[in-house]
mmCIF file of C-alpha atoms in Angstrom:
data_model
loop_
_atom_site.group_PDB
_atom_site.id
_atom_site.type_symbol
_atom_site.label_atom_id
_atom_site.label_comp_id
_atom_site.label_asym_id
_atom_site.label_seq_id
_atom_site.Cartn_x
_atom_site.Cartn_y
_atom_site.Cartn_z
ATOM 1 C CA GLU A 159 254.356 -12.677 112.828
ATOM 2 C CA PRO A 160 253.936 -12.979 116.567
ATOM 3 C CA GLU A 161 250.424 -13.538 117.797
ATOM 4 C CA VAL A 162 248.382 -13.876 120.877
ATOM 5 C CA THR A 163 247.096 -17.386 121.464
ATOM 6 C CA GLN A 164 244.284 -18.625 123.680
ATOM 7 C CA THR A 165 243.220 -22.034 124.952
ATOM 8 C CA PRO A 166 240.832 -23.662 124.874
ATOM 9 C CA SER A 167 238.878 -22.424 121.893
ATOM 10 C CA HIS A 168 235.581 -23.675 123.386
ATOM 11 C CA GLN A 169 234.655 -24.627 126.896
ATOM 12 C CA VAL A 170 231.399 -25.931 128.223
ATOM 13 C CA THR A 171 230.859 -25.954 131.971
ATOM 14 C CA GLN A 172 228.147 -26.441 134.513
ATOM 15 C CA MET A 173 226.929 -23.487 136.546
ATOM 16 C CA GLY A 174 228.815 -23.055 139.785
ATOM 17 C CA GLN A 175 232.092 -24.709 138.387
ATOM 18 C CA GLU A 176 235.440 -22.912 138.155
ATOM 19 C CA VAL A 177 237.022 -22.165 134.826
ATOM 20 C CA ILE A 178 240.393 -21.054 133.791
ATOM 21 C CA LEU A 179 240.861 -19.451 130.525
ATOM 22 C CA ARG A 180 244.492 -19.294 129.184
ATOM 23 C CA CYS A 181 246.339 -16.844 127.115
ATOM 24 C CA VAL A 182 249.931 -16.483 125.832
ATOM 25 C CA PRO A 183 250.574 -12.850 125.026
ATOM 26 C CA ILE A 184 253.079 -11.650 122.449
ATOM 27 C CA SER A 185 256.523 -12.178 124.048
ATOM 28 C CA ASN A 186 257.896 -8.620 124.422
ATOM 29 C CA HIS A 187 254.510 -7.133 125.382
ATOM 30 C CA LEU A 188 254.021 -5.897 128.947
ATOM 31 C CA TYR A 189 250.322 -4.881 129.097
ATOM 32 C CA PHE A 190 247.677 -7.630 129.131
ATOM 33 C CA TYR A 191 243.964 -7.449 128.943
ATOM 34 C CA TRP A 192 240.821 -9.522 129.057
ATOM 35 C CA TYR A 193 237.616 -8.474 127.203
ATOM 36 C CA ARG A 194 234.333 -10.420 126.697
ATOM 37 C CA GLN A 195 231.655 -10.390 124.115
ATOM 38 C CA ILE A 196 228.141 -11.722 125.060
ATOM 39 C CA LEU A 197 226.486 -13.065 121.974
ATOM 40 C CA GLY A 198 224.909 -10.146 120.082
ATOM 41 C CA GLN A 199 226.447 -7.472 122.326
ATOM 42 C CA LYS A 200 229.443 -5.236 122.156
ATOM 43 C CA VAL A 201 233.024 -6.225 123.156
ATOM 44 C CA GLU A 202 233.486 -5.147 126.843
ATOM 45 C CA PHE A 203 236.662 -4.488 128.841
ATOM 46 C CA LEU A 204 237.137 -6.636 131.856
ATOM 47 C CA VAL A 205 240.677 -5.941 133.199
ATOM 48 C CA SER A 206 244.079 -4.805 132.367
ATOM 49 C CA PHE A 207 247.372 -6.089 133.952
ATOM 50 C CA TYR A 208 250.781 -4.592 134.187
ATOM 51 C CA ASN A 209 253.840 -5.367 136.248
ATOM 52 C CA ASN A 210 252.169 -8.330 137.988
ATOM 53 C CA GLU A 211 249.253 -6.406 139.169
ATOM 54 C CA ILE A 212 245.809 -5.197 138.006
ATOM 55 C CA SER A 213 246.043 -1.773 136.618
ATOM 56 C CA GLU A 214 242.406 -1.248 135.832
ATOM 57 C CA LYS A 215 239.136 -3.292 136.080
ATOM 58 C CA SER A 216 235.652 -2.707 135.068
ATOM 59 C CA GLU A 217 232.381 -3.122 137.139
ATOM 60 C CA ILE A 218 231.955 -6.508 135.516
ATOM 61 C CA PHE A 219 235.249 -7.809 137.075
ATOM 62 C CA ASP A 220 233.950 -8.668 140.565
ATOM 63 C CA ASP A 221 235.182 -10.941 143.113
ATOM 64 C CA GLN A 222 234.218 -14.074 141.046
ATOM 65 C CA PHE A 223 237.011 -13.079 138.554
ATOM 66 C CA SER A 224 240.750 -13.127 139.023
ATOM 67 C CA VAL A 225 243.846 -12.857 136.799
ATOM 68 C CA GLU A 226 247.280 -14.190 137.097
ATOM 69 C CA ARG A 227 250.518 -14.363 135.341
ATOM 70 C CA PRO A 228 251.747 -17.686 136.728
ATOM 71 C CA ASP A 229 254.914 -17.828 134.641
ATOM 72 C CA GLY A 230 256.923 -15.840 132.143
ATOM 73 C CA SER A 231 254.506 -16.540 129.244
ATOM 74 C CA ASN A 232 250.971 -17.436 130.429
ATOM 75 C CA PHE A 233 248.208 -14.951 131.429
ATOM 76 C CA THR A 234 245.001 -16.564 132.848
ATOM 77 C CA LEU A 235 241.489 -15.495 133.682
ATOM 78 C CA LYS A 236 239.772 -17.522 136.498
ATOM 79 C CA ILE A 237 236.018 -17.558 137.065
ATOM 80 C CA ARG A 238 235.465 -19.079 140.490
ATOM 81 C CA SER A 239 231.805 -19.947 140.361
ATOM 82 C CA THR A 240 230.457 -19.564 136.918
ATOM 83 C CA LYS A 241 226.979 -18.208 136.279
ATOM 84 C CA LEU A 242 224.705 -18.514 133.199
ATOM 85 C CA GLU A 243 225.354 -14.938 132.353
ATOM 86 C CA ASP A 244 229.135 -15.580 132.082
ATOM 87 C CA SER A 245 228.533 -17.296 128.789
ATOM 88 C CA ALA A 246 230.424 -15.294 126.270
ATOM 89 C CA MET A 247 233.449 -15.104 124.016
ATOM 90 C CA TYR A 248 236.408 -14.141 126.033
ATOM 91 C CA PHE A 249 239.241 -12.335 124.332
ATOM 92 C CA CYS A 250 242.845 -11.785 125.656
ATOM 93 C CA ALA A 251 244.935 -8.937 124.278
ATOM 94 C CA SER A 252 248.370 -7.649 124.788
ATOM 95 C CA SER A 253 250.374 -4.424 124.009
ATOM 96 C CA GLU A 254 253.736 -2.855 124.198
ATOM 97 C CA ALA A 255 254.505 -0.372 126.990
ATOM 98 C CA GLY A 256 256.230 3.044 126.953
ATOM 99 C CA LYS A 257 256.701 3.457 123.258
ATOM 100 C CA ALA A 258 255.438 6.763 122.046
ATOM 101 C CA GLY A 259 252.772 6.433 119.475
ATOM 102 C CA ASP A 260 252.306 2.818 119.851
ATOM 103 C CA GLY A 261 250.239 0.838 122.333
ATOM 104 C CA THR A 262 248.209 -1.114 119.748
ATOM 105 C CA GLN A 263 246.335 -4.067 121.427
ATOM 106 C CA TYR A 264 246.628 -7.416 119.574
ATOM 107 C CA PHE A 265 243.818 -9.727 120.245
ATOM 108 C CA GLY A 266 243.794 -13.539 120.461
ATOM 109 C CA PRO A 267 241.186 -15.683 118.717
ATOM 110 C CA GLY A 268 238.957 -16.000 121.784
ATOM 111 C CA THR A 269 237.570 -18.744 123.984
ATOM 112 C CA ARG A 270 233.917 -19.286 123.655
ATOM 113 C CA LEU A 271 232.557 -20.245 127.164
ATOM 114 C CA LEU A 272 229.181 -21.880 127.489
ATOM 115 C CA VAL A 273 227.712 -22.170 131.034
ATOM 116 C CA LEU A 274 224.908 -24.574 131.350
ATOM 117 C CA ALA B 956 233.675 8.828 130.292
ATOM 118 C CA GLN B 957 234.218 7.747 126.805
ATOM 119 C CA SER B 958 231.760 6.003 124.438
ATOM 120 C CA VAL B 959 231.401 4.983 120.903
ATOM 121 C CA THR B 960 228.315 4.873 118.721
ATOM 122 C CA GLN B 961 228.262 2.910 115.435
ATOM 123 C CA LEU B 962 225.351 3.841 113.204
ATOM 124 C CA GLY B 963 223.833 0.929 111.592
ATOM 125 C CA SER B 964 224.195 -2.622 112.956
ATOM 126 C CA HIS B 965 224.099 -4.013 109.516
ATOM 127 C CA VAL B 966 225.377 -2.513 106.177
ATOM 128 C CA SER B 967 224.909 -4.204 102.803
ATOM 129 C CA VAL B 968 226.885 -3.154 99.669
ATOM 130 C CA SER B 969 227.371 -4.510 96.286
ATOM 131 C CA GLU B 970 230.795 -5.703 95.116
ATOM 132 C CA GLY B 971 232.714 -2.803 93.782
ATOM 133 C CA ALA B 972 230.629 -0.207 95.637
ATOM 134 C CA LEU B 973 231.780 2.277 98.182
ATOM 135 C CA VAL B 974 231.887 1.107 101.784
ATOM 136 C CA LEU B 975 231.049 3.625 104.506
ATOM 137 C CA LEU B 976 230.820 2.591 108.142
ATOM 138 C CA ARG B 977 230.009 5.366 110.571
ATOM 139 C CA CYS B 978 231.496 5.900 113.990
ATOM 140 C CA ASN B 979 230.938 8.737 116.455
ATOM 141 C CA TYR B 980 232.804 9.003 119.666
ATOM 142 C CA SER B 981 232.449 10.872 122.989
ATOM 143 C CA SER B 982 235.666 11.763 124.957
ATOM 144 C CA SER B 983 236.676 14.361 127.500
ATOM 145 C CA VAL B 984 240.196 14.125 126.437
ATOM 146 C CA PRO B 985 241.955 13.865 123.025
ATOM 147 C CA PRO B 986 240.908 10.390 121.794
ATOM 148 C CA TYR B 987 242.876 7.656 120.249
ATOM 149 C CA LEU B 988 240.620 5.773 117.727
ATOM 150 C CA PHE B 989 240.670 2.446 116.289
ATOM 151 C CA TRP B 990 238.909 0.265 113.793
ATOM 152 C CA TYR B 991 239.020 -3.569 114.236
ATOM 153 C CA VAL B 992 237.612 -6.225 111.977
ATOM 154 C CA GLN B 993 236.416 -9.613 113.056
ATOM 155 C CA TYR B 994 236.031 -12.353 110.478
ATOM 156 C CA PRO B 995 233.744 -15.337 111.404
ATOM 157 C CA ASN B 996 235.102 -17.484 114.261
ATOM 158 C CA GLN B 997 238.211 -15.263 114.404
ATOM 159 C CA GLY B 998 239.641 -12.671 116.915
ATOM 160 C CA LEU B 999 239.834 -8.969 116.356
ATOM 161 C CA GLN B 1000 242.302 -7.743 113.875
ATOM 162 C CA LEU B 1001 243.404 -4.085 113.778
ATOM 163 C CA LEU B 1002 242.520 -2.316 110.541
ATOM 164 C CA LEU B 1003 243.815 1.100 111.350
ATOM 165 C CA LYS B 1004 244.309 3.581 114.108
ATOM 166 C CA TYR B 1005 244.547 7.361 114.787
ATOM 167 C CA THR B 1006 246.805 8.579 117.591
ATOM 168 C CA THR B 1007 248.123 11.837 116.556
ATOM 169 C CA GLY B 1008 249.257 13.672 113.476
ATOM 170 C CA ALA B 1009 247.522 13.183 110.052
ATOM 171 C CA THR B 1010 243.790 12.999 110.394
ATOM 172 C CA LEU B 1011 243.365 10.759 107.371
ATOM 173 C CA VAL B 1012 244.540 7.219 108.289
ATOM 174 C CA LYS B 1013 245.185 4.468 105.872
ATOM 175 C CA GLY B 1014 244.844 0.904 106.969
ATOM 176 C CA ILE B 1015 245.082 -2.619 105.686
ATOM 177 C CA ASN B 1016 243.015 -3.998 102.872
ATOM 178 C CA GLY B 1017 242.361 -0.658 101.229
ATOM 179 C CA PHE B 1018 240.478 0.870 104.211
ATOM 180 C CA GLU B 1019 240.924 4.347 105.500
ATOM 181 C CA ALA B 1020 239.328 6.616 108.155
ATOM 182 C CA GLU B 1021 239.326 10.289 108.786
ATOM 183 C CA PHE B 1022 239.249 11.763 112.321
ATOM 184 C CA LYS B 1023 237.029 14.813 112.316
ATOM 185 C CA LYS B 1024 237.275 16.477 115.728
ATOM 186 C CA SER B 1025 234.495 19.024 114.996
ATOM 187 C CA GLU B 1026 232.126 16.128 114.175
ATOM 188 C CA THR B 1027 233.507 13.765 116.816
ATOM 189 C CA SER B 1028 233.507 11.154 114.041
ATOM 190 C CA PHE B 1029 235.896 8.473 112.651
ATOM 191 C CA HIS B 1030 234.069 7.006 109.667
ATOM 192 C CA LEU B 1031 235.636 3.968 107.907
ATOM 193 C CA THR B 1032 235.549 3.943 104.155
ATOM 194 C CA LYS B 1033 236.803 1.853 101.295
ATOM 195 C CA PRO B 1034 236.255 2.899 97.591
ATOM 196 C CA SER B 1035 235.432 -0.593 96.195
ATOM 197 C CA ALA B 1036 234.037 -3.468 98.320
ATOM 198 C CA HIS B 1037 235.304 -6.823 97.766
ATOM 199 C CA MET B 1038 233.593 -10.150 98.744
ATOM 200 C CA SER B 1039 236.358 -10.751 101.232
ATOM 201 C CA ASP B 1040 235.447 -7.540 103.114
ATOM 202 C CA ALA B 1041 232.333 -9.284 104.589
ATOM 203 C CA ALA B 1042 232.825 -9.249 108.363
ATOM 204 C CA GLU B 1043 232.029 -7.429 111.503
ATOM 205 C CA TYR B 1044 233.639 -4.061 112.114
ATOM 206 C CA PHE B 1045 234.199 -2.461 115.494
ATOM 207 C CA CYS B 1046 235.124 1.038 116.182
ATOM 208 C CA ALA B 1047 236.964 1.726 119.585
ATOM 209 C CA VAL B 1048 238.321 4.644 121.567
ATOM 210 C CA SER B 1049 240.960 4.886 124.197
ATOM 211 C CA ASP B 1050 242.111 7.652 126.419
ATOM 212 C CA ARG B 1051 245.665 6.288 126.622
ATOM 213 C CA VAL B 1052 247.667 4.284 124.061
ATOM 214 C CA ASN B 1053 251.111 3.500 125.363
ATOM 215 C CA GLN B 1054 250.188 3.185 129.018
ATOM 216 C CA GLY B 1055 247.674 0.328 128.717
ATOM 217 C CA GLY B 1056 244.477 2.213 128.362
ATOM 218 C CA LYS B 1057 241.361 0.049 127.838
ATOM 219 C CA LEU B 1058 239.457 0.111 124.706
ATOM 220 C CA ILE B 1059 235.818 1.147 124.649
ATOM 221 C CA PHE B 1060 234.070 -0.474 121.732
ATOM 222 C CA GLY B 1061 231.014 0.347 119.653
ATOM 223 C CA GLN B 1062 228.230 -2.133 119.075
ATOM 224 C CA GLY B 1063 229.750 -3.342 115.779
ATOM 225 C CA THR B 1064 228.569 -3.178 112.182
ATOM 226 C CA GLU B 1065 228.212 -6.212 110.181
ATOM 227 C CA LEU B 1066 229.121 -5.641 106.546
ATOM 228 C CA SER B 1067 227.686 -7.803 103.841
ATOM 229 C CA VAL B 1068 228.913 -7.734 100.227
ATOM 230 C CA LYS B 1069 226.543 -8.858 97.523
ATOM 231 C CA PRO B 1070 227.978 -10.120 94.270
#
């Protein structure tokens, strides 16, 4: 069964450093998402991406964050200058587009980011 | 704006007992509702979803949920808990399904199953 994959599974970085989290969505999906879950808190939406552009973003997704689909398979989240409060589990998800009654988001296993 | 409230951050049941995890939502438009499960050190897995049609929705692993518009609820149930059901469960709402609508999640409920 197709699945969303994410790399790395864990990343430790120093405050102020740039990190890139990588995701490979399910191959025939056209909508891509990033969510995060700070330890002990709810899963929060960051951004959605369709047709090579951001379709929606949350207040959390400020200028420090960017997303990119550099090729036909990868979808990345970049944090330019990490802060302590960026420490969280980051989930990538993908969904089909335009199919009535569908749109289920399939989630990857997550990348646990720790900023020191 | 949409929101989800899950009553009870932690629920403990005995093996074989009924599981009931509560979810109430707020939405200004007809909602699409989801339950996801997260096992330790794993991602979110879809249990079941309500989009349109039948209000009683059956999912994987014997779980089901009923959409009650009058009560703005989407509670998750399972008649008989199994040890393997121990996990964290998240209720979520979206205003769009097949046009890439974001999911708004509740706080999650951790389910423990005692032998």
